[in-house]
C-alpha atoms as an extended CHARMM CRD file, in Angstrom:
* protein
*
        95  EXT
         1         1  UNK       CA            207.3300000000       46.6740000000       63.8550000000  PROA      1               0.0000000000
         2         2  UNK       CA            205.8830000000       45.8420000000       67.2710000000  PROA      2               0.0000000000
         3         3  UNK       CA            202.3420000000       44.4090000000       67.3540000000  PROA      3               0.0000000000
         4         4  UNK       CA            199.4930000000       46.2050000000       69.0930000000  PROA      4               0.0000000000
         5         5  UNK       CA            197.6020000000       43.2360000000       70.4930000000  PROA      5               0.0000000000
         6         6  UNK       CA            194.5390000000       45.3550000000       71.3660000000  PROA      6               0.0000000000
         7         7  UNK       CA            193.9310000000       46.9110000000       67.9670000000  PROA      7               0.0000000000
         8         8  UNK       CA            193.1700000000       45.6070000000       64.5290000000  PROA      8               0.0000000000
         9         9  UNK       CA            195.8960000000       46.5160000000       62.1080000000  PROA      9               0.0000000000
        10        10  UNK       CA            195.3750000000       46.7810000000       58.3820000000  PROA      10              0.0000000000
        11        11  UNK       CA            197.4740000000       45.9330000000       55.3550000000  PROA      11              0.0000000000
        12        12  UNK       CA            196.4740000000       47.1820000000       51.9340000000  PROA      12              0.0000000000
        13        13  UNK       CA            197.0540000000       44.5570000000       49.2310000000  PROA      13              0.0000000000
        14        14  UNK       CA            198.1180000000       46.4740000000       46.1360000000  PROA      14              0.0000000000
        15        15  UNK       CA            200.2330000000       49.6240000000       46.1440000000  PROA      15              0.0000000000
        16        16  UNK       CA            198.7760000000       51.2480000000       43.0320000000  PROA      16              0.0000000000
        17        17  UNK       CA            195.9960000000       53.7920000000       42.5740000000  PROA      17              0.0000000000
        18        18  UNK       CA            193.4150000000       51.5110000000       44.1370000000  PROA      18              0.0000000000
        19        19  UNK       CA            195.6920000000       51.0860000000       47.1450000000  PROA      19              0.0000000000
        20        20  UNK       CA            195.9020000000       54.8370000000       47.5830000000  PROA      20              0.0000000000
        21        21  UNK       CA            192.1040000000       55.1040000000       47.6350000000  PROA      21              0.0000000000
        22        22  UNK       CA            191.7610000000       52.2520000000       50.1450000000  PROA      22              0.0000000000
        23        23  UNK       CA            194.4800000000       53.8220000000       52.3300000000  PROA      23              0.0000000000
        24        24  UNK       CA            192.6290000000       57.1380000000       52.3650000000  PROA      24              0.0000000000
        25        25  UNK       CA            189.3300000000       55.4590000000       53.2890000000  PROA      25              0.0000000000
        26        26  UNK       CA            190.9870000000       53.5680000000       56.1670000000  PROA      26              0.0000000000
        27        27  UNK       CA            192.6820000000       56.7640000000       57.3710000000  PROA      27              0.0000000000
        28        28  UNK       CA            189.3510000000       58.6190000000       57.3910000000  PROA      28              0.0000000000
        29        29  UNK       CA            188.1300000000       55.9650000000       59.8100000000  PROA      29              0.0000000000
        30        30  UNK       CA            191.2400000000       56.3810000000       62.0070000000  PROA      30              0.0000000000
        31        31  UNK       CA            192.2900000000       52.7730000000       61.4590000000  PROA      31              0.0000000000
        32        32  UNK       CA            195.8870000000       51.6620000000       61.9270000000  PROA      32              0.0000000000
        33        33  UNK       CA            197.5410000000       50.8780000000       58.5800000000  PROA      33              0.0000000000
        34        34  UNK       CA            200.8460000000       49.0280000000       58.7250000000  PROA      34              0.0000000000
        35        35  UNK       CA            201.6480000000       49.4270000000       55.0380000000  PROA      35              0.0000000000
        36        36  UNK       CA            201.1250000000       47.8850000000       51.6290000000  PROA      36              0.0000000000
        37        37  UNK       CA            201.8690000000       44.4380000000       50.3050000000  PROA      37              0.0000000000
        38        38  UNK       CA            202.4100000000       44.0430000000       46.5910000000  PROA      38              0.0000000000
        39        39  UNK       CA            203.4830000000       41.1290000000       44.4080000000  PROA      39              0.0000000000
        40        40  UNK       CA            205.9670000000       43.2530000000       42.4340000000  PROA      40              0.0000000000
        41        41  UNK       CA            209.3020000000       42.4790000000       44.0890000000  PROA      41              0.0000000000
        42        42  UNK       CA            210.8420000000       45.8010000000       42.9720000000  PROA      42              0.0000000000
        43        43  UNK       CA            208.2630000000       47.6510000000       45.1250000000  PROA      43              0.0000000000
        44        44  UNK       CA            209.5120000000       46.1660000000       48.4260000000  PROA      44              0.0000000000
        45        45  UNK       CA            210.9210000000       48.8440000000       50.7130000000  PROA      45              0.0000000000
        46        46  UNK       CA            209.5740000000       51.7650000000       48.6760000000  PROA      46              0.0000000000
        47        47  UNK       CA            207.2960000000       54.4320000000       50.1450000000  PROA      47              0.0000000000
        48        48  UNK       CA            203.9850000000       54.7220000000       48.3240000000  PROA      48              0.0000000000
        49        49  UNK       CA            201.4660000000       57.3490000000       49.3420000000  PROA      49              0.0000000000
        50        50  UNK       CA            203.2550000000       57.7550000000       52.6730000000  PROA      50              0.0000000000
        51        51  UNK       CA            203.3560000000       54.0520000000       53.6020000000  PROA      51              0.0000000000
        52        52  UNK       CA            206.0330000000       51.4200000000       53.1250000000  PROA      52              0.0000000000
        53        53  UNK       CA            205.5940000000       48.5220000000       50.7210000000  PROA      53              0.0000000000
        54        54  UNK       CA            206.4340000000       45.6710000000       53.0920000000  PROA      54              0.0000000000
        55        55  UNK       CA            206.8890000000       43.0410000000       50.3870000000  PROA      55              0.0000000000
        56        56  UNK       CA            204.6820000000       40.3460000000       48.9120000000  PROA      56              0.0000000000
        57        57  UNK       CA            202.4740000000       37.7770000000       50.5740000000  PROA      57              0.0000000000
        58        58  UNK       CA            205.4380000000       36.6150000000       52.6850000000  PROA      58              0.0000000000
        59        59  UNK       CA            205.3420000000       39.9500000000       54.5350000000  PROA      59              0.0000000000
        60        60  UNK       CA            201.7990000000       39.1670000000       55.6520000000  PROA      60              0.0000000000
        61        61  UNK       CA            202.8940000000       35.7540000000       56.9290000000  PROA      61              0.0000000000
        62        62  UNK       CA            205.7480000000       37.3690000000       58.8620000000  PROA      62              0.0000000000
        63        63  UNK       CA            203.4290000000       39.9320000000       60.4760000000  PROA      63              0.0000000000
        64        64  UNK       CA            200.9520000000       37.2680000000       61.5380000000  PROA      64              0.0000000000
        65        65  UNK       CA            203.7250000000       35.0840000000       62.9730000000  PROA      65              0.0000000000
        66        66  UNK       CA            205.0340000000       38.0240000000       65.0050000000  PROA      66              0.0000000000
        67        67  UNK       CA            201.6520000000       38.5150000000       66.6940000000  PROA      67              0.0000000000
        68        68  UNK       CA            200.0290000000       41.2570000000       64.6410000000  PROA      68              0.0000000000
        69        69  UNK       CA            196.2240000000       41.2010000000       64.4330000000  PROA      69              0.0000000000
        70        70  UNK       CA            196.2720000000       41.9010000000       60.6930000000  PROA      70              0.0000000000
        71        71  UNK       CA            193.3080000000       42.4600000000       58.3950000000  PROA      71              0.0000000000
        72        72  UNK       CA            193.9140000000       42.6570000000       54.6560000000  PROA      72              0.0000000000
        73        73  UNK       CA            192.0020000000       44.9780000000       52.3620000000  PROA      73              0.0000000000
        74        74  UNK       CA            192.3990000000       43.9950000000       48.7130000000  PROA      74              0.0000000000
        75        75  UNK       CA            192.7070000000       47.0210000000       46.4500000000  PROA      75              0.0000000000
        76        76  UNK       CA            193.1560000000       45.4290000000       43.0340000000  PROA      76              0.0000000000
        77        77  UNK       CA            190.9610000000       47.7280000000       40.9610000000  PROA      77              0.0000000000
        78        78  UNK       CA            190.7870000000       46.4060000000       37.3920000000  PROA      78              0.0000000000
        79        79  UNK       CA            187.5680000000       44.5250000000       36.7290000000  PROA      79              0.0000000000
        80        80  UNK       CA            189.3180000000       42.0610000000       34.4080000000  PROA      80              0.0000000000
        81        81  UNK       CA            191.2970000000       40.8190000000       37.4040000000  PROA      81              0.0000000000
        82        82  UNK       CA            188.3160000000       39.1670000000       39.1100000000  PROA      82              0.0000000000
        83        83  UNK       CA            189.8950000000       35.7080000000       38.8040000000  PROA      83              0.0000000000
        84        84  UNK       CA            193.1240000000       37.0540000000       40.3350000000  PROA      84              0.0000000000
        85        85  UNK       CA            191.1280000000       38.5190000000       43.2430000000  PROA      85              0.0000000000
        86        86  UNK       CA            189.4280000000       35.1800000000       43.8170000000  PROA      86              0.0000000000
        87        87  UNK       CA            192.7570000000       33.3250000000       43.8230000000  PROA      87              0.0000000000
        88        88  UNK       CA            194.2370000000       35.8890000000       46.1890000000  PROA      88              0.0000000000
        89        89  UNK       CA            191.2600000000       35.6070000000       48.5250000000  PROA      89              0.0000000000
        90        90  UNK       CA            191.6950000000       31.8450000000       48.7520000000  PROA      90              0.0000000000
        91        91  UNK       CA            195.4510000000       32.2120000000       49.2620000000  PROA      91              0.0000000000
        92        92  UNK       CA            194.9410000000       34.6820000000       52.1260000000  PROA      92              0.0000000000
        93        93  UNK       CA            192.1410000000       32.5830000000       53.6250000000  PROA      93              0.0000000000
        94        94  UNK       CA            194.4980000000       29.6070000000       53.9270000000  PROA      94              0.0000000000
        95        95  UNK       CA            197.0950000000       31.6460000000       55.8630000000  PROA      95              0.0000000000
């Protein structure tokens, strides 16, 4: 995947139902979506809602290293996962 250095590119974190909703919202705004990242290893390489699951957090690191101007939208939907969201936010912030 070749980076577009002039445009922000988006990754949706979470390839479940919440990810589908986030993807649709980004598409309505004509934003460039590179794909999903998801912590479930078995999801890597699958197509979900028309986009590829690029892998886990390592896929984000690889995209950034290759020059992509990536923004991550977290789509974890369950309210009981607030602590997980917070941990993820801090993990992504340190990248």
